[in-house]
Every structure is written in C-alpha cells, then in structure tokens.
Short mmCIF file of C-alpha atoms in Angstrom, two decimals:
data_model
loop_
_atom_site.label_atom_id
_atom_site.label_comp_id
_atom_site.label_asym_id
_atom_site.label_seq_id
_atom_site.Cartn_x
_atom_site.Cartn_y
_atom_site.Cartn_z
CA ALA A 1 61.98 -8.45 -48.12
CA SER A 2 61.61 -9.10 -44.28
CA GLY A 3 58.60 -6.88 -44.16
CA ARG A 4 56.81 -8.82 -46.91
CA ILE A 5 57.65 -12.14 -45.38
CA LEU A 6 56.32 -11.00 -42.04
CA ALA A 7 53.14 -9.53 -43.58
CA GLU A 8 52.55 -12.89 -45.54
CA SER A 9 52.95 -14.83 -42.40
CA GLN A 10 50.48 -12.67 -40.45
CA MET A 11 47.97 -12.99 -43.26
CA GLU A 12 48.29 -16.73 -43.43
CA ASN A 13 47.63 -16.92 -39.67
CA VAL A 14 44.48 -14.72 -39.96
CA LYS A 15 43.14 -16.94 -42.74
CA LYS A 16 43.58 -20.08 -40.67
CA GLN A 17 41.68 -18.59 -37.77
CA THR A 18 37.85 -18.92 -37.28
CA TYR A 19 36.05 -16.00 -38.68
CA ALA A 20 35.97 -13.15 -36.09
CA PHE A 21 35.39 -9.45 -35.98
CA SER A 22 39.21 -8.82 -35.10
CA TYR A 23 42.35 -10.67 -35.04
CA ASP A 24 45.47 -10.28 -32.97
CA PRO A 25 48.88 -10.42 -34.70
CA VAL A 26 51.13 -13.39 -33.93
CA PRO A 27 54.26 -12.36 -31.95
CA ILE A 28 57.11 -11.47 -34.32
CA SER A 29 60.45 -13.54 -33.81
CA THR A 30 63.17 -11.93 -31.90
CA ASP A 31 65.28 -12.41 -35.13
CA PHE A 32 63.31 -9.28 -36.38
CA VAL A 33 64.31 -6.60 -33.75
CA GLY A 34 62.32 -3.47 -34.08
CA TYR A 35 59.56 -4.92 -36.29
CA SER A 36 55.82 -4.97 -35.27
CA ALA A 37 52.53 -5.92 -36.89
CA ALA A 38 49.04 -4.59 -36.92
CA ILE A 39 45.82 -6.03 -38.40
CA HIS A 40 42.99 -3.99 -39.37
CA VAL A 41 39.56 -5.47 -40.25
CA ASP A 42 36.84 -3.83 -42.32
CA ASN A 43 33.58 -5.88 -42.01
CA MET A 44 31.63 -5.61 -45.20
CA ARG A 45 28.45 -7.25 -46.76
CA ASN A 46 26.43 -7.79 -43.65
CA GLY A 47 29.36 -9.22 -41.80
CA HIS A 48 30.13 -11.91 -44.17
CA ILE A 49 33.10 -10.54 -45.99
CA GLN A 50 36.07 -8.90 -44.42
CA LYS A 51 38.90 -6.74 -45.85
CA ILE A 52 41.97 -7.62 -43.83
CA THR A 53 44.86 -5.18 -43.78
CA VAL A 54 48.30 -6.28 -42.28
CA THR A 55 50.77 -3.52 -41.74
CA ILE A 56 54.31 -4.21 -40.66
CA LYS A 57 56.34 -1.55 -39.02
CA ARG A 58 60.03 -1.23 -38.39
CA GLN A 59 61.02 1.09 -35.67
CA GLY A 60 57.63 2.73 -35.80
CA LYS A 61 57.47 3.36 -39.55
CA ASP A 62 55.16 1.49 -41.95
CA ILE A 63 57.35 -0.51 -44.36
CA GLU A 64 54.86 -3.06 -45.73
CA THR A 65 51.07 -3.36 -46.20
CA LEU A 66 49.23 -6.40 -47.46
CA GLU A 67 45.42 -6.62 -48.10
CA SER A 68 43.29 -9.59 -48.55
CA TYR A 69 39.76 -10.62 -48.12
CA LYS A 70 38.06 -13.28 -45.78
CA VAL A 71 34.56 -14.82 -46.16
CA ASN A 72 32.44 -16.21 -43.50
CA ARG A 73 31.32 -19.64 -44.87
#
C-alpha cells in the first residue's frame, strides 16, 4: 500500500509541473526508509504527448509501477 501511495503522489506532482522532457522525483519522506522513486518519460506524437512511468523501489527492488499520460497543451 505504501508503494502505491508514493507512486500516486509522484505522478500528481509530475502532472502539476510545466510540460518538460524530463521530471525529477520529489524527495520521499523519511517516514518511508529504504524507498526511492524514479520517473521515466517516453516522448510521443511529435513531442506533444508523454507516457510517464513512475517506479517506486524499496531497498533497491521495484515494488510499484504507475503509468499515465501527459499532453502538451
């Protein structure tokens, strides 16, 4: 459950940011020791649509992946 919450939080943050070719993960609270986040961006459709993948790791192992899309408007 913690991994899902962290992934959703990271994705919400990306969606609030100005459209860019990459996004940095928000630092994870010290309440979640051993967790880290990575954000991967696939630029599609002439750079106007992105597939965003957020991966949450715990002690170096993938535990949650969340995908969504972002459109440059």
